[in-house]
Amino acid sequence: MNVLGIFLFIMCIIAPWGLEQLVYSRYVGNPDAVQHRKTAKVVRGYGVAYTWDAAHFLVLVAAGFRFIGSQQPLSIWEWIGYLLFPLGVAIRIWALRELGVYYDAQVSVQPQHAVITSGPYHIMRHPLHFGTTTQILGLAFLAPIWLGLPAALSAIVLTLYIDRFEDLVLLREIGPTYERYYVRTWDIVDMVVRKRPPTLTPAANQTSEEK
């Protein structure tokens, strides 16, 4: 039995992931959060985001096999992945704490929608998505290439798509408040594609108080 592998997998993969799920459940089940979601206008359901869940689960299981089923020491690339995973967990926990009752897994716009600008949101748009992708990339380094590569690519492509979609929705629905936020922050999309100037439609002339 690979006792060290079991210990490392539990302490640095399962334990951080479990902590994130605990924080996640706290905000999802919060009565105030539930009430906020009831009054929100849903623009797009969870839908394609299940791809994140599938990729995350598959590489998580693969990482378990790598730690527990192999006696070989981790390579440099596997150590990089090993460190990326808890980094992604930390980013998501930080972002969840800042969002609080405003968290919604769907793309939605709430009445008097607030633009969160504290914590990671001060410099980064969509840090929750960035944290999820960082986790999947980290675990992908620990998975066989035939599994890790498709999982990593699907996570990156999905993040690029959803982040761009949410930016366009919030620019349209919130208007100048989100436009100012968009201009001064960065996102994974900006790292891959040249940052486009925000374009507002006439319907986006309403404003919202920043939180």
CSV table of C-alpha atoms in Angstrom, one decimal:
chain,number,residue,atom,x,y,z
A,1,MET,CA,0.0,0.0,0.0
A,2,ASN,CA,1.3,3.4,-1.0
A,3,VAL,CA,0.8,5.2,2.4
A,4,LEU,CA,2.7,8.3,1.4
A,5,GLY,CA,0.7,8.6,-1.8
A,6,ILE,CA,-2.6,8.2,0.1
A,7,PHE,CA,-1.5,10.9,2.6
A,8,LEU,CA,-0.5,13.4,-0.1
A,9,PHE,CA,-3.7,12.8,-2.1
A,10,ILE,CA,-5.9,13.3,1.0
A,11,MET,CA,-4.0,16.3,2.4
A,12,CYS,CA,-3.3,18.3,-0.7
A,13,ILE,CA,-6.2,17.3,-3.0
A,14,ILE,CA,-9.2,15.9,-1.1
A,15,ALA,CA,-8.9,18.2,1.9
A,16,PRO,CA,-8.7,21.5,0.0
A,17,TRP,CA,-11.4,20.4,-2.4
A,18,GLY,CA,-13.6,19.4,0.6
A,19,LEU,CA,-13.0,22.8,2.2
A,20,GLU,CA,-14.1,24.5,-1.0
A,21,GLN,CA,-17.2,22.4,-1.1
A,22,LEU,CA,-18.0,23.4,2.5
A,23,VAL,CA,-17.7,27.1,1.7
A,24,TYR,CA,-19.7,26.6,-1.5
A,25,SER,CA,-22.6,24.9,0.3
A,26,ARG,CA,-22.6,27.6,2.9
A,27,TYR,CA,-23.4,30.3,0.2
A,28,VAL,CA,-25.6,28.2,-2.0
A,29,GLY,CA,-27.9,27.2,0.9
A,30,ASN,CA,-27.9,30.6,2.6
A,31,PRO,CA,-31.5,31.9,2.8
A,32,ASP,CA,-30.6,35.3,1.6
A,33,ALA,CA,-28.8,33.9,-1.4
A,34,VAL,CA,-31.8,31.7,-2.2
A,35,GLN,CA,-34.0,34.8,-2.1
A,36,HIS,CA,-31.6,36.7,-4.3
A,37,ARG,CA,-31.7,33.9,-6.9
A,38,LYS,CA,-35.5,33.8,-6.8
A,39,THR,CA,-35.7,37.5,-7.9
A,40,ALA,CA,-32.9,37.3,-10.5
A,41,LYS,CA,-33.5,37.3,-14.2
A,42,VAL,CA,-31.8,34.1,-15.6
A,43,VAL,CA,-30.1,34.8,-18.9
A,44,ARG,CA,-28.6,31.3,-19.3
A,45,GLY,CA,-28.8,28.2,-17.1
A,46,TYR,CA,-26.0,26.1,-15.8
A,47,GLY,CA,-26.1,24.0,-19.0
A,48,VAL,CA,-22.7,23.8,-20.7
A,49,ALA,CA,-20.9,24.4,-17.4
A,50,TYR,CA,-21.5,20.7,-16.6
A,51,THR,CA,-18.4,20.2,-18.8
A,52,TRP,CA,-16.4,21.8,-16.0
A,53,ASP,CA,-17.8,19.3,-13.6
A,54,ALA,CA,-17.2,16.3,-15.8
A,55,ALA,CA,-13.6,17.4,-16.6
A,56,HIS,CA,-12.9,18.1,-12.9
A,57,PHE,CA,-14.2,14.7,-11.7
A,58,LEU,CA,-12.3,12.7,-14.3
A,59,VAL,CA,-8.9,14.4,-13.6
A,60,LEU,CA,-9.6,14.2,-9.9
A,61,VAL,CA,-10.0,10.4,-10.1
A,62,ALA,CA,-7.0,10.2,-12.4
A,63,ALA,CA,-4.9,12.1,-9.8
A,64,GLY,CA,-6.0,9.7,-7.2
A,65,PHE,CA,-4.8,6.8,-9.2
A,66,ARG,CA,-1.5,8.6,-9.8
A,67,PHE,CA,-0.8,9.2,-6.1
A,68,ILE,CA,-2.1,5.9,-4.8
A,69,GLY,CA,-1.5,3.4,-7.6
A,70,SER,CA,2.1,4.5,-8.5
A,71,GLN,CA,5.3,4.3,-6.6
A,72,GLN,CA,7.1,6.6,-9.1
A,73,PRO,CA,8.1,10.0,-7.7
A,74,LEU,CA,6.3,13.0,-9.1
A,75,SER,CA,8.0,14.7,-12.1
A,76,ILE,CA,8.5,18.5,-12.2
A,77,TRP,CA,5.4,18.9,-14.3
A,78,GLU,CA,3.3,16.8,-11.9
A,79,TRP,CA,4.6,19.0,-9.0
A,80,ILE,CA,3.5,22.1,-10.9
A,81,GLY,CA,0.1,20.6,-11.2
A,82,TYR,CA,0.1,19.5,-7.6
A,83,LEU,CA,0.7,23.2,-6.6
A,84,LEU,CA,-1.8,24.7,-9.1
A,85,PHE,CA,-4.7,22.7,-7.6
A,86,PRO,CA,-4.7,24.3,-4.1
A,87,LEU,CA,-4.1,27.7,-5.7
A,88,GLY,CA,-7.3,27.3,-7.7
A,89,VAL,CA,-9.1,26.2,-4.5
A,90,ALA,CA,-7.9,29.3,-2.7
A,91,ILE,CA,-9.0,31.6,-5.5
A,92,ARG,CA,-12.5,30.1,-5.5
A,93,ILE,CA,-12.9,30.3,-1.8
A,94,TRP,CA,-11.7,33.9,-1.8
A,95,ALA,CA,-14.1,34.8,-4.6
A,96,LEU,CA,-17.1,33.0,-2.9
A,97,ARG,CA,-16.5,34.9,0.3
A,98,GLU,CA,-16.5,38.2,-1.6
A,99,LEU,CA,-19.7,37.3,-3.5
A,100,GLY,CA,-21.6,36.0,-0.5
A,101,VAL,CA,-25.3,36.1,-1.1
A,102,TYR,CA,-24.8,37.4,-4.6
A,103,TYR,CA,-23.4,34.0,-5.8
A,104,ASP,CA,-25.4,32.3,-8.6
A,105,ALA,CA,-24.1,29.4,-10.6
A,106,GLN,CA,-26.3,30.6,-13.5
A,107,VAL,CA,-25.8,33.6,-15.6
A,108,SER,CA,-28.3,36.0,-14.1
A,109,VAL,CA,-29.0,39.6,-13.4
A,110,GLN,CA,-30.6,40.7,-10.1
A,111,PRO,CA,-32.7,43.7,-9.4
A,112,GLN,CA,-30.3,46.5,-8.3
A,113,HIS,CA,-27.5,44.3,-9.5
A,114,ALA,CA,-24.3,45.0,-7.6
A,115,VAL,CA,-20.8,44.9,-9.2
A,116,ILE,CA,-18.5,43.3,-6.7
A,117,THR,CA,-15.1,45.1,-6.7
A,118,SER,CA,-13.5,43.7,-3.5
A,119,GLY,CA,-11.1,40.9,-3.1
A,120,PRO,CA,-10.0,39.2,-6.3
A,121,TYR,CA,-12.7,41.1,-8.2
A,122,HIS,CA,-10.7,44.3,-7.6
A,123,ILE,CA,-8.4,43.3,-10.4
A,124,MET,CA,-9.9,40.2,-12.1
A,125,ARG,CA,-13.2,39.5,-13.7
A,126,HIS,CA,-14.8,36.0,-13.1
A,127,PRO,CA,-12.2,34.7,-10.6
A,128,LEU,CA,-14.5,31.7,-9.8
A,129,HIS,CA,-14.1,30.5,-13.4
A,130,PHE,CA,-10.4,31.2,-13.3
A,131,GLY,CA,-10.1,29.1,-10.1
A,132,THR,CA,-12.0,26.2,-11.5
A,133,THR,CA,-9.9,26.2,-14.6
A,134,THR,CA,-6.7,26.4,-12.5
A,135,GLN,CA,-7.8,23.4,-10.6
A,136,ILE,CA,-8.5,21.3,-13.7
A,137,LEU,CA,-5.2,22.3,-15.3
A,138,GLY,CA,-3.4,21.3,-12.1
A,139,LEU,CA,-5.0,17.9,-12.0
A,140,ALA,CA,-4.5,17.4,-15.7
A,141,PHE,CA,-0.8,17.4,-15.1
A,142,LEU,CA,-1.3,14.4,-12.9
A,143,ALA,CA,-3.5,12.5,-15.3
A,144,PRO,CA,-2.5,10.5,-18.4
A,145,ILE,CA,-2.1,12.8,-21.4
A,146,TRP,CA,-5.0,11.1,-23.3
A,147,LEU,CA,-7.3,12.3,-20.4
A,148,GLY,CA,-5.5,15.4,-19.1
A,149,LEU,CA,-5.1,17.2,-22.4
A,150,PRO,CA,-8.8,17.0,-23.5
A,151,ALA,CA,-9.9,18.0,-20.0
A,152,ALA,CA,-7.6,21.0,-19.9
A,153,LEU,CA,-8.5,22.2,-23.4
A,154,SER,CA,-12.3,21.8,-22.7
A,155,ALA,CA,-12.0,23.8,-19.5
A,156,ILE,CA,-10.0,26.6,-21.1
A,157,VAL,CA,-12.4,26.8,-24.1
A,158,LEU,CA,-15.4,26.8,-21.9
A,159,THR,CA,-14.0,29.5,-19.6
A,160,LEU,CA,-13.2,31.7,-22.7
A,161,TYR,CA,-16.8,31.2,-23.9
A,162,ILE,CA,-18.6,31.8,-20.6
A,163,ASP,CA,-16.5,34.7,-19.5
A,164,ARG,CA,-17.0,36.5,-22.8
A,165,PHE,CA,-20.7,35.7,-22.7
A,166,GLU,CA,-21.1,37.0,-19.2
A,167,ASP,CA,-19.2,40.2,-20.0
A,168,LEU,CA,-21.5,41.0,-22.9
A,169,VAL,CA,-24.6,40.2,-20.8
A,170,LEU,CA,-23.5,42.5,-17.9
A,171,LEU,CA,-22.4,45.2,-20.3
A,172,ARG,CA,-25.9,45.1,-21.8
A,173,GLU,CA,-27.9,44.8,-18.6
A,174,ILE,CA,-25.9,47.0,-16.2
A,175,GLY,CA,-24.4,49.5,-18.6
A,176,PRO,CA,-21.8,52.1,-17.6
A,177,THR,CA,-21.1,50.7,-14.2
A,178,TYR,CA,-19.9,47.4,-15.6
A,179,GLU,CA,-18.2,49.2,-18.5
A,180,ARG,CA,-16.0,51.1,-16.1
A,181,TYR,CA,-15.3,47.8,-14.2
A,182,TYR,CA,-14.6,46.0,-17.5
A,183,VAL,CA,-12.0,48.6,-18.6
A,184,ARG,CA,-9.9,48.5,-15.5
A,185,THR,CA,-9.9,44.7,-14.8
A,186,TRP,CA,-8.4,41.7,-16.6
A,187,ASP,CA,-9.6,38.2,-17.4
A,188,ILE,CA,-8.3,34.9,-18.9
A,189,VAL,CA,-10.0,36.0,-22.2
A,190,ASP,CA,-7.7,39.1,-22.2
A,191,MET,CA,-4.7,36.8,-21.9
A,192,VAL,CA,-5.7,34.8,-25.1
A,193,VAL,CA,-7.5,37.3,-27.2
A,194,ARG,CA,-6.9,41.0,-27.6
A,195,LYS,CA,-9.1,42.9,-25.1
A,196,ARG,CA,-12.0,44.4,-27.1
A,197,PRO,CA,-13.4,47.8,-26.1
A,198,PRO,CA,-16.8,47.4,-24.5
A,199,THR,CA,-19.8,48.0,-26.7
A,200,LEU,CA,-23.0,49.1,-25.2
A,201,THR,CA,-26.5,49.0,-26.7
A,202,PRO,CA,-29.1,51.7,-26.2
A,203,ALA,CA,-30.8,49.3,-23.7
A,204,ALA,CA,-27.8,49.4,-21.5
A,205,ASN,CA,-28.2,53.0,-20.3
A,206,GLN,CA,-29.2,52.0,-16.8
A,207,THR,CA,-26.7,52.2,-13.9
A,208,SER,CA,-26.2,50.2,-10.8
A,209,GLU,CA,-24.5,50.9,-7.5
A,210,GLU,CA,-21.1,49.3,-7.0
A,211,LYS,CA,-20.6,47.2,-4.0
